[in-house]
Coordinates of C-alpha atoms in Angstrom, one line a residue:
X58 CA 0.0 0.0 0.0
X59 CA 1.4 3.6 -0.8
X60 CA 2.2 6.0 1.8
X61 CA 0.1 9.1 1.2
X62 CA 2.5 11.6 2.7
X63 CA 4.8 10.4 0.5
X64 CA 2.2 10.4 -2.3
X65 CA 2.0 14.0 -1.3
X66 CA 5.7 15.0 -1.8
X67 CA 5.3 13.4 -4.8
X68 CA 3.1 15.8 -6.0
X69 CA 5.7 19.2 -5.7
X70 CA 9.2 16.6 -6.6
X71 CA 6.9 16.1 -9.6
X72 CA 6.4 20.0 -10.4
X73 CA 10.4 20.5 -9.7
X74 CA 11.3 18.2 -11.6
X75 CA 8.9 19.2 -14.6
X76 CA 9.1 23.1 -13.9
X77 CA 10.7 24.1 -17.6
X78 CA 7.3 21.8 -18.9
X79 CA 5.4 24.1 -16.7
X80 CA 6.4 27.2 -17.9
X81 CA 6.3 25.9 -21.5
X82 CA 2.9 24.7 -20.9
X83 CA 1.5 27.5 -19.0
X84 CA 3.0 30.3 -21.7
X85 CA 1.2 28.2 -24.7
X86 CA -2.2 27.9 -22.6
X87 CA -2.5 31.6 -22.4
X88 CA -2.1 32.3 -25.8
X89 CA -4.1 29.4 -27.0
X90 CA -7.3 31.3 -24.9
X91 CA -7.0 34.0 -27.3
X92 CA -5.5 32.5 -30.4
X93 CA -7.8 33.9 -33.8
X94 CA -8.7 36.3 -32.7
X95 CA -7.5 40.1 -34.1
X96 CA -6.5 41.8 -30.8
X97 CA -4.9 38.3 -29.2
X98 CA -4.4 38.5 -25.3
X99 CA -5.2 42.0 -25.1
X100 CA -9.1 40.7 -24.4
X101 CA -7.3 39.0 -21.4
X102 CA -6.8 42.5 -20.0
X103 CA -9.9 44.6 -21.1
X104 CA -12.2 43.1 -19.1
X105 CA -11.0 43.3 -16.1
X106 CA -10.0 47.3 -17.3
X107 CA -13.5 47.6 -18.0
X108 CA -14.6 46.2 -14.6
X109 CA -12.4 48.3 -12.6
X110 CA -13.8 51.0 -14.6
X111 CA -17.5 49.8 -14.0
X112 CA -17.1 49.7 -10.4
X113 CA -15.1 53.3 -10.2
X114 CA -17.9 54.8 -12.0
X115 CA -21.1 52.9 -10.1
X116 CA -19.5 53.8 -6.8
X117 CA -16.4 56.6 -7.4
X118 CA -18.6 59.0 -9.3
X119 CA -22.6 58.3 -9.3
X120 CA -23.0 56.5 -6.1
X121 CA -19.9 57.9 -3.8
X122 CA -21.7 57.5 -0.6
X123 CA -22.7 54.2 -0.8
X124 CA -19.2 53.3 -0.7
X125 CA -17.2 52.5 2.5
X126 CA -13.4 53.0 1.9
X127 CA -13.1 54.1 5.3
X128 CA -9.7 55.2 4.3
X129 CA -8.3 59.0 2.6
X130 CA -7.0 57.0 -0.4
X131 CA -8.7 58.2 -3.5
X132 CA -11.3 55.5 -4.1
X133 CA -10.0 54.2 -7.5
X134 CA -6.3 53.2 -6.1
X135 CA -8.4 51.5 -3.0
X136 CA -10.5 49.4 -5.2
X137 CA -7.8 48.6 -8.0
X138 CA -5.2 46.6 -5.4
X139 CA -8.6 45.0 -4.1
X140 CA -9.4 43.9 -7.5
X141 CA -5.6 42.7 -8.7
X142 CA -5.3 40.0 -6.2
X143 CA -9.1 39.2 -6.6
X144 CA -8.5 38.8 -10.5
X145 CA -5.8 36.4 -10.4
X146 CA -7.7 34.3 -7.5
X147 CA -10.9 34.2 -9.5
X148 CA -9.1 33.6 -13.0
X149 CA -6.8 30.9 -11.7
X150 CA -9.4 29.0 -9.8
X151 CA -12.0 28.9 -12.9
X152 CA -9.7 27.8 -16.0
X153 CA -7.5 25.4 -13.0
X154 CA -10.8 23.8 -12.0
X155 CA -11.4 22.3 -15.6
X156 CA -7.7 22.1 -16.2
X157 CA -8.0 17.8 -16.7
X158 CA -10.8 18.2 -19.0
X159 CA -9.6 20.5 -20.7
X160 CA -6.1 18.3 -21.1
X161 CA -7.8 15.6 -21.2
X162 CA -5.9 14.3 -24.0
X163 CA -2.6 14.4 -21.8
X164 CA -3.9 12.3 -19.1
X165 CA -4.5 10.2 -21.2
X166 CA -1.2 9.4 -21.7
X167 CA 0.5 7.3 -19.3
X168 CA 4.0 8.8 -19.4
X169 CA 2.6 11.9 -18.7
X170 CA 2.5 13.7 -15.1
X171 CA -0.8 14.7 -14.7
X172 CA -0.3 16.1 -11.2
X173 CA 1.2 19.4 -12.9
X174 CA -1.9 20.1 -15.3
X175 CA -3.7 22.2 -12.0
X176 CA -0.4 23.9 -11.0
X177 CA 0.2 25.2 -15.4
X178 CA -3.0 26.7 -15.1
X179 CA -2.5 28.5 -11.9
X180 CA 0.9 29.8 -13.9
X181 CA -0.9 30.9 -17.2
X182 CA -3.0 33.1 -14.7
X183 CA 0.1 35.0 -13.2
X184 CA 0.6 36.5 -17.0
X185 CA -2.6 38.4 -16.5
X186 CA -2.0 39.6 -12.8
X187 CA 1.7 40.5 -13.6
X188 CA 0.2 43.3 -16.3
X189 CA -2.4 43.9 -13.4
X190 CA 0.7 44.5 -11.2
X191 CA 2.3 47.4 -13.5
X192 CA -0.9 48.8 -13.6
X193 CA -1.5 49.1 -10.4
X194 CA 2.3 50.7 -9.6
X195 CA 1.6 53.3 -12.4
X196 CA -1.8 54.2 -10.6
X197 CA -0.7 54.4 -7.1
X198 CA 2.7 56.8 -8.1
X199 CA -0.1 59.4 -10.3
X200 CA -2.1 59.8 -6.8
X201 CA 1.5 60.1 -5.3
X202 CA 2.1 57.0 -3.9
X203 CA 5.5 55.8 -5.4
X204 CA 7.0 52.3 -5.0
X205 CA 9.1 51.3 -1.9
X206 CA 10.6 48.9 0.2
X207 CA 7.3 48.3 1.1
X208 CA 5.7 47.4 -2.5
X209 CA 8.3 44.2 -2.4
X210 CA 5.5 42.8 -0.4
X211 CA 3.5 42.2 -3.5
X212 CA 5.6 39.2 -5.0
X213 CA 4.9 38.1 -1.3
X214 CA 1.2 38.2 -2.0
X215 CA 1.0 37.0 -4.9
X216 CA 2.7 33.8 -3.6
X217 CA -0.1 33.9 -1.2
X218 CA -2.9 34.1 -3.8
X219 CA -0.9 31.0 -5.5
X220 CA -0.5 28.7 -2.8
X221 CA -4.4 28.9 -1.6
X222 CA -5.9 28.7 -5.4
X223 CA -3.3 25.8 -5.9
X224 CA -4.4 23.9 -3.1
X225 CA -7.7 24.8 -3.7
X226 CA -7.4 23.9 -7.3
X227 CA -6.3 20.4 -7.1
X228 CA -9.0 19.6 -5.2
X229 CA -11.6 21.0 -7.5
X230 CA -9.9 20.0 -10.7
X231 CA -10.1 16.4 -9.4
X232 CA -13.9 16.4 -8.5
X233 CA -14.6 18.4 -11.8
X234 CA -13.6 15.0 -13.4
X235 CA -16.4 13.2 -11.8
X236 CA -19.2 15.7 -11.2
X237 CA -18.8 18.6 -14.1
X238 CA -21.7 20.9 -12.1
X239 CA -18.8 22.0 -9.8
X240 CA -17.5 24.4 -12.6
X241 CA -21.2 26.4 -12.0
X242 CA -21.2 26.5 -8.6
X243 CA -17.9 27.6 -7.9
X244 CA -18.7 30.1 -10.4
X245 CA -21.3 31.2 -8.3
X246 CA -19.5 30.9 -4.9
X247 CA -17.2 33.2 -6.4
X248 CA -20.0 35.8 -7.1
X249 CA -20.8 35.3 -3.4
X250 CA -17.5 35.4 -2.7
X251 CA -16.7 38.9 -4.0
X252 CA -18.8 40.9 -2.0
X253 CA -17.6 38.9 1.1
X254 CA -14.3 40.4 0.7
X255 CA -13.2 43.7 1.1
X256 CA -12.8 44.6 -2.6
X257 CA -15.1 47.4 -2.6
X258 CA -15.6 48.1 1.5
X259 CA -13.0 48.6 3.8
X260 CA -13.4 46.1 7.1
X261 CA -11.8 48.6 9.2
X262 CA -14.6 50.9 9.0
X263 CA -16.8 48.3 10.6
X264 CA -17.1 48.7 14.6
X265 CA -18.8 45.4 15.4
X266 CA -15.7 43.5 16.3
X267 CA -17.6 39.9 16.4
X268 CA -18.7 40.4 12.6
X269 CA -14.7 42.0 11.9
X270 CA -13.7 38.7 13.5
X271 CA -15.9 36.7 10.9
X272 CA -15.4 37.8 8.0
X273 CA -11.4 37.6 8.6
X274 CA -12.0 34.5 8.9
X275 CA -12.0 34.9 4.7
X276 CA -8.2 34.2 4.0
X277 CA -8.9 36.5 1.0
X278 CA -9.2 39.4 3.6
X279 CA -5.4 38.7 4.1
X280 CA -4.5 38.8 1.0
X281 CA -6.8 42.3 -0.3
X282 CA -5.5 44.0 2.9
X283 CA -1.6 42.9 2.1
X284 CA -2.3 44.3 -1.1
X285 CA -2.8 47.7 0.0
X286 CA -0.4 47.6 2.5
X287 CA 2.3 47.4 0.1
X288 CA 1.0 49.5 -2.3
X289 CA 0.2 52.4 0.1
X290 CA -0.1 51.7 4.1
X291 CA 2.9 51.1 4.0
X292 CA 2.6 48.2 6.6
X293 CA 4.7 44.9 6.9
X294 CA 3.5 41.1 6.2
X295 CA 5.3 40.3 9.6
X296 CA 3.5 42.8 11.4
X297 CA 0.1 40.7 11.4
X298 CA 2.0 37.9 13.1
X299 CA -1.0 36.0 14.4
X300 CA -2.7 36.6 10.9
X301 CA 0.0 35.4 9.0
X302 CA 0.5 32.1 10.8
X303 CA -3.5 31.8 10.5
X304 CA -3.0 32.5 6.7
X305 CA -0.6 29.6 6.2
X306 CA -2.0 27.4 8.4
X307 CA -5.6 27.5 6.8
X308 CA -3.7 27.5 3.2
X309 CA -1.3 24.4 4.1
X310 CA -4.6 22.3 5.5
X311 CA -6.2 23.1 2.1
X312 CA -3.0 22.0 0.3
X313 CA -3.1 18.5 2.0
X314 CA -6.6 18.0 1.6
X315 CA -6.4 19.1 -2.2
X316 CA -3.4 17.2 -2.7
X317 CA -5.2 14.0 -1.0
X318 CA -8.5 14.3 -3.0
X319 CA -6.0 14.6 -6.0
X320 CA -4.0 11.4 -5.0
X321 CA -6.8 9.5 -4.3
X322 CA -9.0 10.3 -7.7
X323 CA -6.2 10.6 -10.0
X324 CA -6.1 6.3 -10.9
X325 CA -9.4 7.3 -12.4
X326 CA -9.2 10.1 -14.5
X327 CA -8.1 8.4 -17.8
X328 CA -11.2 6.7 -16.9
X329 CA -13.4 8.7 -16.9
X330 CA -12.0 11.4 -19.8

């Protein structure tokens, strides 16, 4: 009988080993989303432009006291690093959910490690968020907030926002296999999910410390709130020591169960596709 930790380990010698595949792999999935078409991956970054703008007009301009910022930061910068991390969360965890289906023709094949199919998906995503990134950067410095030591903290983040989709994706990629409705409910959940985090609302502003308490229970909240600390609170990862540990602990449980379901489904796959 196999060992499942070692089964586990298995899982990231795999993606070590095949990391030049990965990269390779994720580069040609991104442009294969938007291959034929006249303006290429460019469509990859107008709609999230256009949803940033969306939401900066509803509530920036028309709607500005419905808002709650709770913060002196113009309101497009504060909603911008709330949407960059939330981008790359909701893009990676949508195409990495049907990431076997979709390369169903490579599990197929029994020289093939299929373990690093959810983790190329996940990569294709950080093209996106990268451009996202700059964007952001050039934002924040026209409202006067220029990059520091502090703004470093991003790549920090973003590792973050890997390492929970990652081990959120392996689970769902493997379940997508078997029960395809998943793909509709996590998009749904993630509609939910939004407005749970503090994208568009700042959870500072709320005094009820019982619901604060709650909703950071959201490992998003971590994330959005790093986000803005680097950009422009200018407030160290280390300083939220209790957080952080809370952070990884929640994201490393979610990596073992995601890598078990994975393990455990993954003699079927072929299967089933």
């Amino acid at each position: 009988m196999s060992n499942p930790s070692k089964n586990k380990l298995n899982i990231f010698a795999e993606a070590i080993s095949n990391r030049k595949l990965i990269w390779k792999l994720a580069k040609n999935d991104f442009r294969k989303r938007y291959a034929g078409s006249y303006l290429g991956i460019v469509w990859g970054m107008i709609q999230p432009l256009v949803t940033v703008a969306l939401y900066y007009v509803v509530f920036g301009l028309i709607f500005p006291n419905q808002r709650s910022s709770g913060s002196e930061v113009p309101f497009v910068l504060f909603l911008t690093s709330g949407l960059v991390p939330w981008f790359f969360f909701n893009e990676a965890l949508n195409s990495g959910t049907n990431g076997l289906i979709d390369y169903n023709y490579l599990v197929k094949k029994v020289v093939f490690n299929i373990s690093i199919l959810p983790i190329i998906r996940v990569v294709a995503a950080l093209f996106t968020h990268a451009f996202f990134i700059c964007i952001l950067l050039v934002l924040s410095s026209v409202y006067g907030y220029y990059p520091s030591f502090y703004t470093v903290q991003i790549l920090y983040y973003s590792l973050c926002t890997f390492a929970l989709v990652l081990a959120l994706v392996y689970a769902t990629s493997a379940v997508c296999v078997f029960f395809k409705d998943l793909t509709q409910m996590i998009t749904i959940l993630l509609q939910i999910l939004m407005w749970g985090t503090p994208i568009m609302w700042d959870i500072a502003s709320f005094s009820n410390e019982t619901l604060k308490r709650v909703l950071m229970i959201n490992p998003l909240v971590y994330i959005v709130n790093g986000y803005r600390e680097a950009v422009y609170d200018k407030v160290w990862f280390f300083q939220h020591g209790w957080y952080t540990l809370y952070f990884w602990g929640i994201t490393i449980v979610l990596m073992v169960i995601g890598t078990s379901v994975f393990e455990r489904l993954r003699v079927h796959f072929a299967d089933v596709l």
